[in-house]
PDB file of N, CA and C in Angstrom:
ATOM      1  N   MET A   1     120.616 109.716  82.629  1.00 64.00           N
ATOM      2  CA  MET A   1     120.855 108.593  83.569  1.00 64.00           C
ATOM      3  C   MET A   1     121.713 108.910  84.629  1.00 64.00           C
ATOM      4  N   ALA A   2     121.421 108.660  85.867  1.00 73.00           N
ATOM      5  CA  ALA A   2     122.392 109.007  87.030  1.00 73.00           C
ATOM      6  C   ALA A   2     122.960 107.993  87.582  1.00 73.00           C
ATOM      7  N   VAL A   3     124.081 108.319  88.263  1.00 81.00           N
ATOM      8  CA  VAL A   3     124.813 107.003  88.883  1.00 81.00           C
ATOM      9  C   VAL A   3     125.259 107.564  90.417  1.00 81.00           C
ATOM     10  N   ILE A   4     124.773 106.581  91.198  1.00 85.00           N
ATOM     11  CA  ILE A   4     124.942 107.065  92.868  1.00 85.00           C
ATOM     12  C   ILE A   4     125.704 105.712  93.213  1.00 85.00           C
ATOM     13  N   ASN A   5     126.731 106.007  94.188  1.00 92.00           N
ATOM     14  CA  ASN A   5     127.456 104.997  94.934  1.00 92.00           C
ATOM     15  C   ASN A   5     126.644 104.728  96.138  1.00 92.00           C
ATOM     16  N   GLY A   6     126.497 103.254  96.490  1.00 93.00           N
ATOM     17  CA  GLY A   6     125.588 102.966  97.478  1.00 93.00           C
ATOM     18  C   GLY A   6     126.152 103.518  98.762  1.00 93.00           C
ATOM     19  N   LYS A   7     127.391 103.787  99.212  1.00 93.00           N
ATOM     20  CA  LYS A   7     127.895 104.546 100.488  1.00 93.00           C
ATOM     21  C   LYS A   7     127.537 105.803 100.531  1.00 93.00           C
ATOM     22  N   ASP A   8     127.006 106.467  99.413  1.00 94.00           N
ATOM     23  CA  ASP A   8     126.511 107.811  99.245  1.00 94.00           C
ATOM     24  C   ASP A   8     124.898 107.791  99.883  1.00 94.00           C
ATOM     25  N   ILE A   9     124.456 106.919  99.983  1.00 96.00           N
ATOM     26  CA  ILE A   9     123.093 106.893 100.287  1.00 96.00           C
ATOM     27  C   ILE A   9     122.535 106.750 101.767  1.00 96.00           C
ATOM     28  N   HIS A  10     121.954 107.964 102.182  1.00 97.00           N
ATOM     29  CA  HIS A  10     122.085 108.004 103.734  1.00 97.00           C
ATOM     30  C   HIS A  10     120.358 108.195 103.827  1.00 97.00           C
ATOM     31  N   LYS A  11     119.582 108.737 102.894  1.00 98.00           N
ATOM     32  CA  LYS A  11     118.224 108.994 103.102  1.00 98.00           C
ATOM     33  C   LYS A  11     117.482 108.288 101.898  1.00 98.00           C
ATOM     34  N   LEU A  12     116.944 107.272 102.262  1.00 98.00           N
ATOM     35  CA  LEU A  12     116.247 106.619 101.018  1.00 98.00           C
ATOM     36  C   LEU A  12     114.455 106.572 101.058  1.00 98.00           C
ATOM     37  N   ILE A  13     114.083 107.138 100.324  1.00 97.00           N
ATOM     38  CA  ILE A  13     112.651 107.605 100.178  1.00 97.00           C
ATOM     39  C   ILE A  13     111.875 106.424  99.618  1.00 97.00           C
ATOM     40  N   VAL A  14     110.689 105.792 100.001  1.00 96.00           N
ATOM     41  CA  VAL A  14     109.917 105.066  99.208  1.00 96.00           C
ATOM     42  C   VAL A  14     108.597 105.952  98.944  1.00 96.00           C
ATOM     43  N   ALA A  15     108.557 106.166  97.748  1.00 94.00           N
ATOM     44  CA  ALA A  15     107.294 107.056  97.561  1.00 94.00           C
ATOM     45  C   ALA A  15     106.196 106.316  96.816  1.00 94.00           C
ATOM     46  N   CYS A  16     104.909 106.559  97.244  1.00 90.00           N
ATOM     47  CA  CYS A  16     103.714 106.157  96.593  1.00 90.00           C
ATOM     48  C   CYS A  16     102.885 107.016  96.557  1.00 90.00           C
ATOM     49  N   ASP A  17     101.602 106.915  95.909  1.00 85.00           N
ATOM     50  CA  ASP A  17     100.397 107.718  95.723  1.00 85.00           C
ATOM     51  C   ASP A  17     100.112 108.112  97.037  1.00 85.00           C
ATOM     52  N   ALA A  18      99.624 107.834  97.936  1.00 69.00           N
ATOM     53  CA  ALA A  18      99.107 108.195  99.174  1.00 69.00           C
ATOM     54  C   ALA A  18     100.150 108.200 100.543  1.00 69.00           C
ATOM     55  N   GLY A  19     101.255 107.519 100.337  1.00 53.00           N
ATOM     56  CA  GLY A  19     102.141 107.347 101.381  1.00 53.00           C
ATOM     57  C   GLY A  19     101.755 106.324 102.290  1.00 53.00           C
ATOM     58  N   MET A  20     100.670 105.555 101.921  1.00 61.00           N
ATOM     59  CA  MET A  20     100.257 104.498 103.078  1.00 61.00           C
ATOM     60  C   MET A  20     100.129 103.261 102.295  1.00 61.00           C
ATOM     61  N   GLY A  21      99.883 102.150 103.234  1.00 74.00           N
ATOM     62  CA  GLY A  21      99.543 100.978 102.634  1.00 74.00           C
ATOM     63  C   GLY A  21     101.056 100.229 102.275  1.00 74.00           C
ATOM     64  N   SER A  22     101.182  99.699 100.822  1.00 79.00           N
ATOM     65  CA  SER A  22     102.129  98.762 100.386  1.00 79.00           C
ATOM     66  C   SER A  22     103.516  99.620 100.838  1.00 79.00           C
ATOM     67  N   SER A  23     103.499 100.942 100.334  1.00 83.00           N
ATOM     68  CA  SER A  23     104.738 101.541 100.560  1.00 83.00           C
ATOM     69  C   SER A  23     105.460 101.659 102.195  1.00 83.00           C
ATOM     70  N   VAL A  24     104.289 101.643 103.231  1.00 87.00           N
ATOM     71  CA  VAL A  24     104.704 101.325 104.430  1.00 87.00           C
ATOM     72  C   VAL A  24     105.427 100.054 104.596  1.00 87.00           C
ATOM     73  N   MET A  25     104.721  98.997 104.225  1.00 89.00           N
ATOM     74  CA  MET A  25     105.391  97.558 104.093  1.00 89.00           C
ATOM     75  C   MET A  25     107.037  97.439 103.524  1.00 89.00           C
ATOM     76  N   LEU A  26     107.059  98.205 102.493  1.00 92.00           N
ATOM     77  CA  LEU A  26     108.415  98.278 101.809  1.00 92.00           C
ATOM     78  C   LEU A  26     109.571  98.968 102.543  1.00 92.00           C
ATOM     79  N   ALA A  27     109.042  99.982 103.258  1.00 93.00           N
ATOM     80  CA  ALA A  27     109.936 101.115 103.997  1.00 93.00           C
ATOM     81  C   ALA A  27     110.126 100.113 105.149  1.00 93.00           C
ATOM     82  N   SER A  28     109.272  99.402 105.757  1.00 94.00           N
ATOM     83  CA  SER A  28     109.633  98.725 106.902  1.00 94.00           C
ATOM     84  C   SER A  28     110.637  97.751 106.776  1.00 94.00           C
ATOM     85  N   GLN A  29     110.720  96.751 105.665  1.00 94.00           N
ATOM     86  CA  GLN A  29     111.362  95.851 105.322  1.00 94.00           C
ATOM     87  C   GLN A  29     112.580  96.366 104.963  1.00 94.00           C
ATOM     88  N   LEU A  30     112.729  97.652 104.263  1.00 96.00           N
ATOM     89  CA  LEU A  30     114.111  98.252 104.139  1.00 96.00           C
ATOM     90  C   LEU A  30     114.747  98.620 105.500  1.00 96.00           C
ATOM     91  N   ARG A  31     113.905  99.209 106.509  1.00 96.00           N
ATOM     92  CA  ARG A  31     114.667  99.571 107.680  1.00 96.00           C
ATOM     93  C   ARG A  31     115.293  98.363 108.299  1.00 96.00           C
ATOM     94  N   LYS A  32     114.683  97.447 108.161  1.00 96.00           N
ATOM     95  CA  LYS A  32     115.107  95.995 108.850  1.00 96.00           C
ATOM     96  C   LYS A  32     116.241  95.597 108.227  1.00 96.00           C
ATOM     97  N   GLU A  33     116.381  95.721 106.933  1.00 96.00           N
ATOM     98  CA  GLU A  33     117.361  95.325 106.096  1.00 96.00           C
ATOM     99  C   GLU A  33     118.749  95.892 106.323  1.00 96.00           C
ATOM    100  N   LEU A  34     118.327  97.300 106.317  1.00 97.00           N
ATOM    101  CA  LEU A  34     119.557  98.459 106.352  1.00 97.00           C
ATOM    102  C   LEU A  34     119.724  98.788 107.632  1.00 97.00           C
ATOM    103  N   LYS A  35     119.195  98.256 108.932  1.00 96.00           N
ATOM    104  CA  LYS A  35     119.535  98.718 110.365  1.00 96.00           C
ATOM    105  C   LYS A  35     120.724  98.899 110.768  1.00 96.00           C
ATOM    106  N   LYS A  36     121.764  98.117 110.247  1.00 96.00           N
ATOM    107  CA  LYS A  36     123.195  98.416 110.466  1.00 96.00           C
ATOM    108  C   LYS A  36     124.006  99.090 109.624  1.00 96.00           C
ATOM    109  N   PHE A  37     123.175 100.003 108.848  1.00 96.00           N
ATOM    110  CA  PHE A  37     124.030 100.914 107.916  1.00 96.00           C
ATOM    111  C   PHE A  37     123.288 102.408 107.997  1.00 96.00           C
ATOM    112  N   PRO A  38     124.150 103.389 107.897  1.00 96.00           N
ATOM    113  CA  PRO A  38     123.830 104.686 108.463  1.00 96.00           C
ATOM    114  C   PRO A  38     122.559 105.249 107.065  1.00 96.00           C
ATOM    115  N   VAL A  39     121.419 104.413 107.174  1.00 97.00           N
ATOM    116  CA  VAL A  39     120.391 105.128 106.180  1.00 97.00           C
ATOM    117  C   VAL A  39     119.442 105.216 106.807  1.00 97.00           C
ATOM    118  N   GLU A  40     118.632 106.281 106.624  1.00 97.00           N
ATOM    119  CA  GLU A  40     117.255 106.379 107.042  1.00 97.00           C
ATOM    120  C   GLU A  40     116.034 106.153 105.983  1.00 97.00           C
ATOM    121  N   VAL A  41     115.528 105.342 106.250  1.00 97.00           N
ATOM    122  CA  VAL A  41     114.355 105.009 105.351  1.00 97.00           C
ATOM    123  C   VAL A  41     113.117 105.525 105.732  1.00 97.00           C
ATOM    124  N   SER A  42     112.431 106.234 104.719  1.00 95.00           N
ATOM    125  CA  SER A  42     111.088 106.759 105.202  1.00 95.00           C
ATOM    126  C   SER A  42     110.214 106.543 103.922  1.00 95.00           C
ATOM    127  N   HIS A  43     109.006 106.836 104.273  1.00 93.00           N
ATOM    128  CA  HIS A  43     107.657 106.701 103.032  1.00 93.00           C
ATOM    129  C   HIS A  43     107.037 107.989 103.075  1.00 93.00           C
ATOM    130  N   THR A  44     106.741 108.514 101.822  1.00 92.00           N
ATOM    131  CA  THR A  44     105.782 109.528 101.607  1.00 92.00           C
ATOM    132  C   THR A  44     105.209 109.509 100.194  1.00 92.00           C
ATOM    133  N   PRO A  45     104.038 110.220 100.066  1.00 92.00           N
ATOM    134  CA  PRO A  45     103.624 110.504  98.859  1.00 92.00           C
ATOM    135  C   PRO A  45     104.540 110.855  97.732  1.00 92.00           C
ATOM    136  N   VAL A  46     104.261 110.576  96.855  1.00 94.00           N
ATOM    137  CA  VAL A  46     105.234 110.897  95.514  1.00 94.00           C
ATOM    138  C   VAL A  46     105.450 112.349  95.361  1.00 94.00           C
ATOM    139  N   ALA A  47     104.277 113.208  95.616  1.00 93.00           N
ATOM    140  CA  ALA A  47     104.308 114.650  95.447  1.00 93.00           C
ATOM    141  C   ALA A  47     105.114 115.391  96.572  1.00 93.00           C
ATOM    142  N   SER A  48     105.376 114.685  97.683  1.00 93.00           N
ATOM    143  CA  SER A  48     106.056 115.123  98.729  1.00 93.00           C
ATOM    144  C   SER A  48     107.415 114.599  99.133  1.00 93.00           C
ATOM    145  N   ILE A  49     108.185 114.126  97.926  1.00 96.00           N
ATOM    146  CA  ILE A  49     109.502 113.659  98.334  1.00 96.00           C
ATOM    147  C   ILE A  49     110.470 114.638  98.782  1.00 96.00           C
ATOM    148  N   PRO A  50     111.114 114.723  99.578  1.00 96.00           N
ATOM    149  CA  PRO A  50     111.842 115.864 100.512  1.00 96.00           C
ATOM    150  C   PRO A  50     113.286 115.976  99.590  1.00 96.00           C
ATOM    151  N   ALA A  51     113.494 117.213  99.554  1.00 95.00           N
ATOM    152  CA  ALA A  51     114.585 117.896  98.408  1.00 95.00           C
ATOM    153  C   ALA A  51     116.079 116.970  98.815  1.00 95.00           C
ATOM    154  N   ASP A  52     116.039 116.677 100.140  1.00 97.00           N
ATOM    155  CA  ASP A  52     117.414 116.044 100.762  1.00 97.00           C
ATOM    156  C   ASP A  52     117.361 114.514 100.792  1.00 97.00           C
ATOM    157  N   ALA A  53     116.655 113.754 100.040  1.00 97.00           N
ATOM    158  CA  ALA A  53     116.528 112.571  99.683  1.00 97.00           C
ATOM    159  C   ALA A  53     117.835 112.034  98.683  1.00 97.00           C
ATOM    160  N   ASP A  54     118.537 110.842  99.038  1.00 96.00           N
ATOM    161  CA  ASP A  54     119.657 110.467  98.277  1.00 96.00           C
ATOM    162  C   ASP A  54     119.152 109.669  97.111  1.00 96.00           C
ATOM    163  N   VAL A  55     117.935 108.931  97.511  1.00 96.00           N
ATOM    164  CA  VAL A  55     117.692 107.793  96.183  1.00 96.00           C
ATOM    165  C   VAL A  55     116.056 108.015  96.587  1.00 96.00           C
ATOM    166  N   VAL A  56     115.148 107.567  95.749  1.00 96.00           N
ATOM    167  CA  VAL A  56     113.985 107.554  95.867  1.00 96.00           C
ATOM    168  C   VAL A  56     113.449 105.941  95.129  1.00 96.00           C
ATOM    169  N   VAL A  57     112.704 105.305  95.952  1.00 96.00           N
ATOM    170  CA  VAL A  57     112.032 104.031  95.211  1.00 96.00           C
ATOM    171  C   VAL A  57     110.876 104.192  95.107  1.00 96.00           C
ATOM    172  N   THR A  58     110.251 103.695  93.942  1.00 95.00           N
ATOM    173  CA  THR A  58     108.881 103.838  93.755  1.00 95.00           C
ATOM    174  C   THR A  58     108.377 102.706  92.712  1.00 95.00           C
ATOM    175  N   HIS A  59     106.935 102.630  92.439  1.00 93.00           N
ATOM    176  CA  HIS A  59     106.550 101.689  91.647  1.00 93.00           C
ATOM    177  C   HIS A  59     106.718 102.196  90.213  1.00 93.00           C
ATOM    178  N   THR A  60     107.077 101.546  89.337  1.00 94.00           N
ATOM    179  CA  THR A  60     106.882 102.109  87.824  1.00 94.00           C
ATOM    180  C   THR A  60     106.066 102.875  87.424  1.00 94.00           C
ATOM    181  N   GLU A  61     104.911 102.729  87.926  1.00 93.00           N
ATOM    182  CA  GLU A  61     103.656 103.814  87.460  1.00 93.00           C
ATOM    183  C   GLU A  61     104.035 105.090  87.889  1.00 93.00           C
ATOM    184  N   LEU A  62     104.757 105.025  88.944  1.00 94.00           N
ATOM    185  CA  LEU A  62     104.949 106.171  89.318  1.00 94.00           C
ATOM    186  C   LEU A  62     106.345 107.066  89.190  1.00 94.00           C
ATOM    187  N   ALA A  63     106.999 106.387  88.461  1.00 95.00           N
ATOM    188  CA  ALA A  63     108.405 107.015  88.363  1.00 95.00           C
ATOM    189  C   ALA A  63     108.565 108.238  87.827  1.00 95.00           C
ATOM    190  N   ALA A  64     107.767 108.523  86.847  1.00 96.00           N
ATOM    191  CA  ALA A  64     108.024 109.787  85.978  1.00 96.00           C
ATOM    192  C   ALA A  64     107.509 110.583  86.798  1.00 96.00           C
ATOM    193  N   ARG A  65     106.466 110.753  87.728  1.00 96.00           N
ATOM    194  CA  ARG A  65     106.049 111.447  88.582  1.00 96.00           C
ATOM    195  C   ARG A  65     106.922 111.714  89.767  1.00 96.00           C
ATOM    196  N   ALA A  66     107.843 110.780  90.020  1.00 96.00           N
ATOM    197  CA  ALA A  66     108.887 110.866  91.280  1.00 96.00           C
ATOM    198  C   ALA A  66     110.048 111.597  90.532  1.00 96.00           C
ATOM    199  N   ARG A  67     110.385 111.465  89.270  1.00 95.00           N
ATOM    200  CA  ARG A  67     111.334 112.323  88.952  1.00 95.00           C
ATOM    201  C   ARG A  67     110.795 113.783  88.531  1.00 95.00           C
ATOM    202  N   GLN A  68     109.744 113.940  88.286  1.00 96.00           N
ATOM    203  CA  GLN A  68     109.363 115.399  88.297  1.00 96.00           C
ATOM    204  C   GLN A  68     109.287 116.025  89.863  1.00 96.00           C
ATOM    205  N   ALA A  69     108.808 115.378  90.538  1.00 95.00           N
ATOM    206  CA  ALA A  69     108.678 115.869  91.892  1.00 95.00           C
ATOM    207  C   ALA A  69     110.036 116.137  92.551  1.00 95.00           C
ATOM    208  N   ALA A  70     111.131 115.348  92.140  1.00 94.00           N
ATOM    209  CA  ALA A  70     112.287 115.465  92.759  1.00 94.00           C
ATOM    210  C   ALA A  70     113.323 115.318  91.718  1.00 94.00           C
ATOM    211  N   PRO A  71     113.463 116.298  90.881  1.00 93.00           N
ATOM    212  CA  PRO A  71     114.381 116.534  89.861  1.00 93.00           C
ATOM    213  C   PRO A  71     115.871 116.358  90.564  1.00 93.00           C
ATOM    214  N   GLY A  72     116.757 115.531  89.828  1.00 91.00           N
ATOM    215  CA  GLY A  72     118.097 115.604  90.154  1.00 91.00           C
ATOM    216  C   GLY A  72     118.348 114.394  91.042  1.00 91.00           C
ATOM    217  N   ILE A  73     117.088 113.745  91.493  1.00 93.00           N
ATOM    218  CA  ILE A  73     117.433 112.547  92.717  1.00 93.00           C
ATOM    219  C   ILE A  73     117.177 111.422  92.119  1.00 93.00           C
ATOM    220  N   PRO A  74     118.036 110.351  91.961  1.00 94.00           N
ATOM    221  CA  PRO A  74     118.025 109.097  91.371  1.00 94.00           C
ATOM    222  C   PRO A  74     116.695 108.463  91.852  1.00 94.00           C
ATOM    223  N   VAL A  75     115.868 107.868  91.129  1.00 95.00           N
ATOM    224  CA  VAL A  75     114.759 107.066  91.090  1.00 95.00           C
ATOM    225  C   VAL A  75     115.064 105.699  90.753  1.00 95.00           C
ATOM    226  N   VAL A  76     114.801 104.518  91.622  1.00 95.00           N
ATOM    227  CA  VAL A  76     114.736 103.380  91.317  1.00 95.00           C
ATOM    228  C   VAL A  76     113.330 102.944  91.354  1.00 95.00           C
ATOM    229  N   PRO A  77     112.797 102.468  90.245  1.00 95.00           N
ATOM    230  CA  PRO A  77     111.693 101.901  89.802  1.00 95.00           C
ATOM    231  C   PRO A  77     111.530 100.448  90.137  1.00 95.00           C
ATOM    232  N   PHE A  78     110.475 100.199  90.542  1.00 94.00           N
ATOM    233  CA  PHE A  78     110.512  98.520  90.685  1.00 94.00           C
ATOM    234  C   PHE A  78     108.969  98.191  90.390  1.00 94.00           C
ATOM    235  N   GLU A  79     108.660  96.804  90.035  1.00 92.00           N
ATOM    236  CA  GLU A  79     107.428  96.093  89.723  1.00 92.00           C
ATOM    237  C   GLU A  79     106.551  95.581  90.879  1.00 92.00           C
ATOM    238  N   VAL A  80     107.099  95.028  91.733  1.00 88.00           N
ATOM    239  CA  VAL A  80     106.470  94.406  92.874  1.00 88.00           C
ATOM    240  C   VAL A  80     107.030  94.806  94.349  1.00 88.00           C
ATOM    241  N   PHE A  81     105.887  95.090  95.039  1.00 81.00           N
ATOM    242  CA  PHE A  81     106.478  95.705  96.388  1.00 81.00           C
ATOM    243  C   PHE A  81     107.483  94.941  97.427  1.00 81.00           C
ATOM    244  N   LEU A  82     107.548  93.547  97.243  1.00 82.00           N
ATOM    245  CA  LEU A  82     108.351  92.616  98.191  1.00 82.00           C
ATOM    246  C   LEU A  82     108.842  91.964  97.069  1.00 82.00           C
ATOM    247  N   GLY A  83     110.396  91.736  97.162  1.00 87.00           N
ATOM    248  CA  GLY A  83     111.202  90.884  96.551  1.00 87.00           C
ATOM    249  C   GLY A  83     111.537  91.391  95.242  1.00 87.00           C
ATOM    250  N   ASP A  84     111.281  92.321  94.846  1.00 92.00           N
ATOM    251  CA  ASP A  84     111.868  92.864  93.343  1.00 92.00           C
ATOM    252  C   ASP A  84     112.868  92.789  93.279  1.00 92.00           C
ATOM    253  N   PRO A  85     113.811  92.393  91.960  1.00 94.00           N
ATOM    254  CA  PRO A  85     115.254  92.576  91.790  1.00 94.00           C
ATOM    255  C   PRO A  85     115.818  93.924  91.926  1.00 94.00           C
ATOM    256  N   ALA A  86     115.093  95.099  91.371  1.00 93.00           N
ATOM    257  CA  ALA A  86     115.801  96.307  91.523  1.00 93.00           C
ATOM    258  C   ALA A  86     115.893  96.980  92.976  1.00 93.00           C
ATOM    259  N   VAL A  87     114.961  96.462  93.915  1.00 94.00           N
ATOM    260  CA  VAL A  87     115.079  96.873  95.283  1.00 94.00           C
ATOM    261  C   VAL A  87     116.278  95.912  95.910  1.00 94.00           C
ATOM    262  N   LYS A  88     116.101  94.597  95.785  1.00 94.00           N
ATOM    263  CA  LYS A  88     117.282  93.911  96.133  1.00 94.00           C
ATOM    264  C   LYS A  88     118.697  94.226  95.535  1.00 94.00           C
ATOM    265  N   ARG A  89     118.840  95.058  94.399  1.00 94.00           N
ATOM    266  CA  ARG A  89     120.071  95.379  93.837  1.00 94.00           C
ATOM    267  C   ARG A  89     120.509  96.517  94.760  1.00 94.00           C
ATOM    268  N   LEU A  90     119.441  97.374  94.951  1.00 95.00           N
ATOM    269  CA  LEU A  90     119.593  98.794  95.714  1.00 95.00           C
ATOM    270  C   LEU A  90     120.172  98.280  97.145  1.00 95.00           C
ATOM    271  N   VAL A  91     119.907  97.382  97.770  1.00 96.00           N
ATOM    272  CA  VAL A  91     120.080  97.018  98.923  1.00 96.00           C
ATOM    273  C   VAL A  91     121.477  96.398  99.089  1.00 96.00           C
ATOM    274  N   THR A  92     121.611  95.668  97.998  1.00 95.00           N
ATOM    275  CA  THR A  92     123.021  95.042  97.926  1.00 95.00           C
ATOM    276  C   THR A  92     124.233  96.179  97.720  1.00 95.00           C
ATOM    277  N   ILE A  93     123.802  97.090  96.753  1.00 95.00           N
ATOM    278  CA  ILE A  93     124.787  98.171  96.648  1.00 95.00           C
ATOM    279  C   ILE A  93     124.883  98.992  97.853  1.00 95.00           C
ATOM    280  N   ILE A  94     124.020  99.383  98.699  1.00 96.00           N
ATOM    281  CA  ILE A  94     124.084 100.044  99.824  1.00 96.00           C
ATOM    282  C   ILE A  94     125.025  99.125 101.033  1.00 96.00           C
ATOM    283  N   LYS A  95     124.821  98.161 100.903  1.00 96.00           N
ATOM    284  CA  LYS A  95     125.635  97.021 102.135  1.00 96.00           C
ATOM    285  C   LYS A  95     126.976  96.880 101.632  1.00 96.00           C
ATOM    286  N   GLU A  96     127.154  96.779 100.236  1.00 94.00           N
ATOM    287  CA  GLU A  96     128.525  96.398  99.675  1.00 94.00           C
ATOM    288  C   GLU A  96     129.269  97.460  99.085  1.00 94.00           C
ATOM    289  N   GLY A  97     128.459  98.311  98.736  1.00 90.00           N
ATOM    290  CA  GLY A  97     129.038  99.480  97.971  1.00 90.00           C
ATOM    291  C   GLY A  97     129.173  99.318  96.625  1.00 90.00           C
ATOM    292  N   GLY A  98     129.459 100.259  95.758  1.00 90.00           N
ATOM    293  CA  GLY A  98     129.464 100.153  94.470  1.00 90.00           C
ATOM    294  C   GLY A  98     128.351 101.083  93.768  1.00 90.00           C
ATOM    295  N   ASP A  99     128.314 101.340  92.399  1.00 91.00           N
ATOM    296  CA  ASP A  99     127.531 102.330  91.882  1.00 91.00           C
ATOM    297  C   ASP A  99     126.063 101.627  91.268  1.00 91.00           C
ATOM    298  N   LEU A 100     125.113 102.496  91.370  1.00 85.00           N
ATOM    299  CA  LEU A 100     123.988 101.986  90.859  1.00 85.00           C
ATOM    300  C   LEU A 100     123.493 103.191  89.673  1.00 85.00           C
ATOM    301  N   ASP A 101     123.226 102.583  88.609  1.00 84.00           N
ATOM    302  CA  ASP A 101     122.901 103.384  87.454  1.00 84.00           C
ATOM    303  C   ASP A 101     121.345 103.552  87.437  1.00 84.00           C
ATOM    304  N   VAL A 102     120.603 104.600  87.463  1.00 80.00           N
ATOM    305  CA  VAL A 102     119.278 104.983  87.412  1.00 80.00           C
ATOM    306  C   VAL A 102     119.066 105.781  86.436  1.00 80.00           C
TER     307      VAL A 102
END
């Protein structure tokens, strides 16, 4: 299990199978929610996660692949693309600080 402090997250990646569709919507939503914070939000296929990412957000079905593609980078798995509690918790920790166990 990895621990990351919300204040240390500056590059957040939304990873999915092809890097399109629902992940684009989620990345756009996260950009809006975090626009006042020094966090770059991008979306990418799970096989192309950049090595300089601070945290990866991906569907639970892709979490193992994301961990394999980006060893050492914390992965936050979620069940639903919009309104998932895991994503809401991540946003809160980025905004307010605190640690995230993933």
